[in-house]
């Protein structure tokens, strides 16, 4: 096990400590000399010099806000510690996370996830083995297992009234809207946000492929096996194993027959063990072969 150092002993660092578990964190580190030598939530705070002197079995996660990450990363690289930086503190889960991503403390990564450069993951759940390409903004989204999310995918949040209200400006219906500097009401008069399945604004099923530059409106549920073509704007729920594209997104094809879709939805292969998937992976190249093999397996089980 590597010695995990949380660089940044502030409020966000404490949140990461509680999320990861104290038993998995070796120590905090910080540039603030007033914190060095003290304890925060039972973990000592060490200097960058002390981090440098630790043996090579160490990993450093920058546990600060995005605002300070680049500056801290640059300083750590200058100290010769760049090779020990990790993009996620969950080392044992086999993730591949680029350093210039941002994942907040409320997000959950199920395991073996890949998140590429420039992507932000906020208050979201990422299912097993799913990946997100670069420069995507994933906010309040639940993503299933084995999903392929292309680059520059954005979750669109926030509604404005379009009828009856004289103005669409948030100051006329929301006293808490952070983007409106002027407000003319004392309580909320309009529901600004939609949810697909609270607390998630968007729900994405399993084995979903979303192409580059796709925009997904809040309140949308994307079903298992869906394919969304590049550049699409998704404004309503999808059906399993359909292919959609365009602005707004519309049905342009079906991946399988109705009977085959029912078979896959009943099989739910994404919930099988990795060993099961590995043993059957050769049949994934053809739906007919997989159906035949699974049918033979069930027949053998019933006969036995």
Short mmCIF file of C-alpha atoms in Angstrom, two decimals:
data_model
loop_
_atom_site.label_atom_id
_atom_site.label_comp_id
_atom_site.label_asym_id
_atom_site.label_seq_id
_atom_site.Cartn_x
_atom_site.Cartn_y
_atom_site.Cartn_z
CA UNK A 1 0.00 0.00 0.00
CA UNK A 2 1.29 3.45 -0.88
CA UNK A 3 1.38 6.23 1.68
CA UNK A 4 -1.41 8.55 0.55
CA UNK A 5 -0.70 12.22 1.21
CA UNK A 6 -3.54 14.73 0.99
CA UNK A 7 -1.92 18.00 -0.06
CA UNK A 8 -4.11 20.70 1.41
CA UNK A 9 -5.22 20.55 5.04
CA UNK A 10 -8.17 22.91 4.66
CA UNK A 11 -11.92 22.40 4.63
CA UNK A 12 -11.90 20.46 1.36
CA UNK A 13 -9.01 18.30 2.54
CA UNK A 14 -11.02 17.33 5.62
CA UNK A 15 -13.96 16.35 3.43
CA UNK A 16 -11.68 14.11 1.36
CA UNK A 17 -10.27 12.55 4.53
CA UNK A 18 -13.75 11.65 5.75
CA UNK A 19 -14.73 10.30 2.33
CA UNK A 20 -11.64 8.14 1.92
CA UNK A 21 -11.32 7.02 5.53
CA UNK A 22 -8.62 7.94 8.04
CA UNK A 23 -7.07 4.48 7.91
CA UNK A 24 -6.20 4.97 4.22
CA UNK A 25 -4.51 8.38 4.60
CA UNK A 26 -0.92 8.64 5.81
CA UNK A 27 -0.86 12.39 6.45
CA UNK A 28 -1.82 15.85 5.29
CA UNK A 29 0.72 18.20 3.70
CA UNK A 30 0.48 21.94 3.31
CA UNK A 31 2.48 25.05 2.38
CA UNK A 32 1.00 26.97 5.31
CA UNK A 33 3.72 26.96 7.99
CA UNK A 34 1.12 27.62 10.70
CA UNK A 35 -0.44 24.22 10.00
CA UNK A 36 2.78 22.19 9.72
CA UNK A 37 3.46 20.02 12.76
CA UNK A 38 -0.14 20.18 13.96
CA UNK A 39 -2.92 17.62 13.60
CA UNK A 40 -6.10 17.99 11.57
CA UNK A 41 -8.85 15.46 12.28
CA UNK A 42 -6.25 13.17 13.86
CA UNK A 43 -3.80 13.35 10.95
CA UNK A 44 -0.52 15.24 11.21
CA UNK A 45 0.32 17.97 8.74
CA UNK A 46 3.79 17.69 7.23
CA UNK A 47 5.86 20.02 5.08
CA UNK A 48 6.69 19.55 1.41
CA UNK A 49 10.27 18.81 2.50
CA UNK A 50 8.99 15.95 4.66
CA UNK A 51 6.94 14.63 1.75
CA UNK A 52 10.07 14.66 -0.42
CA UNK A 53 12.02 12.65 2.17
CA UNK A 54 9.39 9.89 2.38
CA UNK A 55 10.23 6.63 0.64
CA UNK A 56 9.09 6.07 -2.94
CA UNK A 57 5.94 4.20 -1.89
CA UNK A 58 3.88 7.38 -1.72
CA UNK A 59 1.06 9.00 -3.64
CA UNK A 60 0.07 12.66 -3.49
CA UNK A 61 -3.47 13.87 -4.10
CA UNK A 62 -4.10 17.63 -4.24
CA UNK A 63 -7.11 18.01 -1.94
CA UNK A 64 -7.82 21.69 -2.52
CA UNK A 65 -10.31 23.60 -4.63
CA UNK A 66 -9.75 23.74 -8.36
CA UNK A 67 -8.64 27.36 -7.96
CA UNK A 68 -5.34 26.41 -6.32
CA UNK A 69 -4.63 23.03 -7.92
CA UNK A 70 -2.50 24.21 -10.84
CA UNK A 71 -0.31 26.37 -8.63
CA UNK A 72 0.24 23.56 -6.12
CA UNK A 73 0.88 21.04 -8.89
CA UNK A 74 3.54 23.31 -10.38
CA UNK A 75 5.30 23.65 -7.02
CA UNK A 76 5.24 19.89 -6.43
CA UNK A 77 6.72 19.28 -9.88
CA UNK A 78 9.51 21.76 -9.12
CA UNK A 79 10.27 19.78 -5.96
CA UNK A 80 10.63 16.64 -8.08
CA UNK A 81 7.39 15.14 -6.79
CA UNK A 82 5.46 15.16 -10.07
CA UNK A 83 5.75 11.41 -10.59
CA UNK A 84 3.93 10.77 -7.30
CA UNK A 85 0.86 12.88 -8.11
CA UNK A 86 -2.39 10.99 -8.60
CA UNK A 87 -5.66 12.16 -10.13
CA UNK A 88 -7.81 10.31 -7.61
CA UNK A 89 -7.16 9.17 -4.03
CA UNK A 90 -8.93 5.85 -4.61
CA UNK A 91 -5.75 4.04 -5.58
CA UNK A 92 -7.03 0.52 -4.99
CA UNK A 93 -9.93 0.86 -7.46
CA UNK A 94 -7.78 0.85 -10.59
CA UNK A 95 -8.83 4.23 -11.98
CA UNK A 96 -7.05 6.12 -14.75
CA UNK A 97 -7.65 9.78 -13.91
CA UNK A 98 -5.75 12.62 -15.59
CA UNK A 99 -4.25 15.18 -13.24
CA UNK A 100 -6.06 18.22 -14.64
CA UNK A 101 -9.51 16.81 -13.97
CA UNK A 102 -11.69 17.86 -11.05
CA UNK A 103 -13.77 15.44 -9.02
CA UNK A 104 -15.61 16.79 -6.00
CA UNK A 105 -15.97 15.04 -2.66
CA UNK A 106 -19.64 14.19 -3.26
CA UNK A 107 -18.98 12.16 -6.40
CA UNK A 108 -18.60 8.38 -6.40
CA UNK A 109 -16.46 6.34 -8.80
CA UNK A 110 -17.42 2.67 -8.70
CA UNK A 111 -14.13 1.30 -10.01
CA UNK A 112 -11.77 1.07 -13.01
CA UNK A 113 -12.99 4.40 -14.35
CA UNK A 114 -11.11 6.60 -16.79
CA UNK A 115 -11.58 10.37 -16.76
CA UNK A 116 -9.61 12.46 -19.23
CA UNK A 117 -8.03 15.88 -19.14
CA UNK A 118 -10.18 18.95 -18.49
CA UNK A 119 -13.26 17.04 -17.29
CA UNK A 120 -15.20 18.11 -14.20
CA UNK A 121 -17.30 15.61 -12.24
CA UNK A 122 -19.63 17.27 -9.73
CA UNK A 123 -22.05 15.47 -7.39
CA UNK A 124 -22.20 12.47 -9.73
CA UNK A 125 -21.98 8.68 -9.71
CA UNK A 126 -19.81 6.92 -12.31
CA UNK A 127 -20.49 3.20 -12.76
CA UNK A 128 -17.89 0.45 -13.05
CA UNK A 129 -15.48 0.67 -16.02
CA UNK A 130 -17.26 3.69 -17.55
CA UNK A 131 -15.05 6.37 -19.06
CA UNK A 132 -15.43 10.08 -19.74
CA UNK A 133 -13.33 11.75 -22.44
CA UNK A 134 -11.76 15.19 -22.14
CA UNK A 135 -13.34 18.57 -21.44
CA UNK A 136 -16.71 17.19 -20.36
CA UNK A 137 -18.89 18.71 -17.65
CA UNK A 138 -20.72 16.02 -15.69
CA UNK A 139 -22.97 17.59 -13.06
CA UNK A 140 -25.47 15.79 -10.82
CA UNK A 141 -25.48 12.79 -13.15
CA UNK A 142 -25.72 9.08 -12.48
CA UNK A 143 -23.86 7.05 -15.12
CA UNK A 144 -24.24 3.28 -15.30
CA UNK A 145 -21.62 0.64 -15.99
CA UNK A 146 -19.51 0.18 -19.14
CA UNK A 147 -20.51 3.53 -20.61
CA UNK A 148 -18.51 5.45 -23.21
CA UNK A 149 -18.85 9.22 -22.80
CA UNK A 150 -17.18 11.23 -25.57
CA UNK A 151 -15.29 14.52 -25.34
CA UNK A 152 -16.92 17.86 -24.60
CA UNK A 153 -20.18 16.34 -23.32
CA UNK A 154 -22.16 18.78 -21.20
CA UNK A 155 -25.04 18.45 -18.76
CA UNK A 156 -27.31 21.49 -19.08
CA UNK A 157 -28.84 22.66 -15.82
CA UNK A 158 -31.31 25.39 -15.01
CA UNK A 159 -34.73 26.43 -16.31
CA UNK A 160 -36.26 29.80 -17.05
CA UNK A 161 -39.99 30.52 -17.30
CA UNK A 162 -41.18 31.02 -20.87
CA UNK A 163 -44.88 31.72 -20.32
CA UNK A 164 -46.88 33.98 -18.02
CA UNK A 165 -43.78 35.47 -16.36
CA UNK A 166 -43.07 38.84 -17.95
CA UNK A 167 -39.29 38.34 -17.74
CA UNK A 168 -36.96 35.34 -17.90
CA UNK A 169 -34.46 37.07 -15.59
CA UNK A 170 -33.91 34.95 -12.42
CA UNK A 171 -34.23 37.96 -10.13
CA UNK A 172 -38.00 37.90 -10.67
CA UNK A 173 -38.51 34.32 -9.45
CA UNK A 174 -35.48 33.24 -7.39
CA UNK A 175 -33.88 35.10 -4.48
CA UNK A 176 -31.00 32.56 -4.30
CA UNK A 177 -29.86 32.42 -7.93
CA UNK A 178 -26.09 33.01 -7.79
CA UNK A 179 -25.83 34.34 -11.34
CA UNK A 180 -28.42 37.09 -10.88
CA UNK A 181 -26.93 39.98 -8.92
CA UNK A 182 -30.29 41.74 -8.55
CA UNK A 183 -33.39 40.12 -7.05
CA UNK A 184 -36.95 41.43 -6.79
CA UNK A 185 -38.55 38.56 -4.82
CA UNK A 186 -38.22 37.17 -1.30
CA UNK A 187 -39.05 33.52 -2.01
CA UNK A 188 -38.84 31.07 -4.90
CA UNK A 189 -41.65 31.44 -7.46
CA UNK A 190 -40.48 28.97 -10.11
CA UNK A 191 -38.75 25.56 -10.09
CA UNK A 192 -35.41 26.27 -11.73
CA UNK A 193 -34.09 22.71 -11.69
CA UNK A 194 -35.40 19.34 -12.87
CA UNK A 195 -34.33 15.88 -11.76
CA UNK A 196 -34.41 12.57 -13.57
CA UNK A 197 -34.14 10.69 -10.29
CA UNK A 198 -33.41 12.90 -7.29
CA UNK A 199 -30.71 13.95 -6.46
CA UNK A 200 -29.52 13.36 -10.03
CA UNK A 201 -30.43 15.82 -12.78
CA UNK A 202 -29.63 13.27 -15.50
CA UNK A 203 -29.63 9.47 -15.40
CA UNK A 204 -27.58 7.52 -17.93
CA UNK A 205 -28.08 3.75 -18.12
CA UNK A 206 -25.58 0.97 -18.74
CA UNK A 207 -23.63 0.30 -21.95
CA UNK A 208 -24.48 3.77 -23.27
CA UNK A 209 -22.35 5.49 -25.92
CA UNK A 210 -22.55 9.27 -26.06
CA UNK A 211 -20.66 10.94 -28.89
CA UNK A 212 -18.58 14.11 -28.89
CA UNK A 213 -20.14 17.52 -28.20
CA UNK A 214 -23.46 16.13 -26.98
CA UNK A 215 -25.63 18.29 -24.71
CA UNK A 216 -28.10 16.67 -22.31
CA UNK A 217 -30.86 18.68 -20.68
CA UNK A 218 -31.59 18.10 -17.01
CA UNK A 219 -34.52 15.82 -16.19
CA UNK A 220 -33.59 13.35 -18.95
CA UNK A 221 -33.21 9.57 -18.55
CA UNK A 222 -31.02 7.84 -21.13
CA UNK A 223 -31.90 4.14 -21.27
CA UNK A 224 -29.57 1.12 -21.34
CA UNK A 225 -27.80 0.52 -24.63
CA UNK A 226 -28.63 3.94 -26.11
CA UNK A 227 -26.33 5.55 -28.68
CA UNK A 228 -26.34 9.36 -28.98
CA UNK A 229 -24.71 10.74 -32.13
CA UNK A 230 -22.11 13.51 -31.99
CA UNK A 231 -23.40 17.05 -31.59
CA UNK A 232 -26.89 16.02 -30.51
CA UNK A 233 -29.07 17.89 -28.01
CA UNK A 234 -31.01 15.42 -25.87
CA UNK A 235 -34.19 16.97 -24.46
CA UNK A 236 -36.33 13.92 -23.60
CA UNK A 237 -36.03 10.34 -22.33
CA UNK A 238 -34.78 7.61 -24.63
CA UNK A 239 -35.80 3.98 -25.12
CA UNK A 240 -33.36 1.04 -24.66
CA UNK A 241 -30.97 0.26 -27.52
CA UNK A 242 -32.13 3.10 -29.74
CA UNK A 243 -29.84 5.33 -31.84
CA UNK A 244 -30.51 9.08 -31.72
CA UNK A 245 -29.00 12.16 -33.30
CA UNK A 246 -29.71 15.75 -34.25
CA UNK A 247 -30.90 18.95 -32.59
CA UNK A 248 -33.11 18.20 -30.87
CA UNK A 249 -32.18 14.50 -30.77
CA UNK A 250 -34.59 12.19 -32.58
CA UNK A 251 -34.73 8.49 -33.34
CA UNK A 252 -32.61 7.53 -36.35
CA UNK A 253 -32.28 3.77 -35.85
CA UNK A 254 -32.60 0.68 -33.66
CA UNK A 255 -29.66 -1.46 -32.63
CA UNK A 256 -31.53 -4.76 -32.33
CA UNK A 257 -34.92 -6.38 -32.81
CA UNK A 258 -37.55 -6.11 -30.12
CA UNK A 259 -36.93 -9.72 -29.06
CA UNK A 260 -33.16 -9.16 -28.85
CA UNK A 261 -33.63 -6.01 -26.77
CA UNK A 262 -35.86 -7.92 -24.35
CA UNK A 263 -33.17 -10.61 -24.14
CA UNK A 264 -30.43 -8.07 -23.30
CA UNK A 265 -32.56 -6.22 -20.76
CA UNK A 266 -33.31 -9.49 -19.02
CA UNK A 267 -29.68 -10.64 -19.18
CA UNK A 268 -28.28 -7.37 -17.74
CA UNK A 269 -24.76 -8.50 -18.58
CA UNK A 270 -23.28 -5.34 -17.01
CA UNK A 271 -24.30 -6.67 -13.59
CA UNK A 272 -22.43 -9.94 -14.13
CA UNK A 273 -19.01 -10.54 -12.60
CA UNK A 274 -15.96 -9.54 -14.59
CA UNK A 275 -15.03 -13.21 -14.83
CA UNK A 276 -18.42 -14.02 -16.40
CA UNK A 277 -18.02 -11.20 -18.91
CA UNK A 278 -14.48 -12.30 -19.74
CA UNK A 279 -15.65 -15.87 -20.32
CA UNK A 280 -18.42 -14.70 -22.67
CA UNK A 281 -16.64 -11.76 -24.32
CA UNK A 282 -15.93 -13.73 -27.52
CA UNK A 283 -19.69 -13.97 -28.14
CA UNK A 284 -20.28 -10.22 -27.79
CA UNK A 285 -19.29 -9.70 -31.42
CA UNK A 286 -22.60 -11.16 -32.54
CA UNK A 287 -25.95 -10.92 -30.76
CA UNK A 288 -27.10 -14.22 -32.32
CA UNK A 289 -24.08 -16.07 -30.91
CA UNK A 290 -24.60 -14.62 -27.46
CA UNK A 291 -28.30 -15.52 -27.51
CA UNK A 292 -27.45 -19.08 -28.53
CA UNK A 293 -24.77 -19.54 -25.87
CA UNK A 294 -26.91 -18.07 -23.09
CA UNK A 295 -29.85 -20.18 -24.20
CA UNK A 296 -27.72 -23.33 -24.12
CA UNK A 297 -26.43 -22.43 -20.66
CA UNK A 298 -29.93 -21.97 -19.29
CA UNK A 299 -31.07 -25.20 -20.95
CA UNK A 300 -28.13 -27.08 -19.38
CA UNK A 301 -28.84 -25.60 -15.96
CA UNK A 302 -32.52 -26.57 -16.12
CA UNK A 303 -31.64 -30.08 -17.32
CA UNK A 304 -29.09 -30.49 -14.55
#
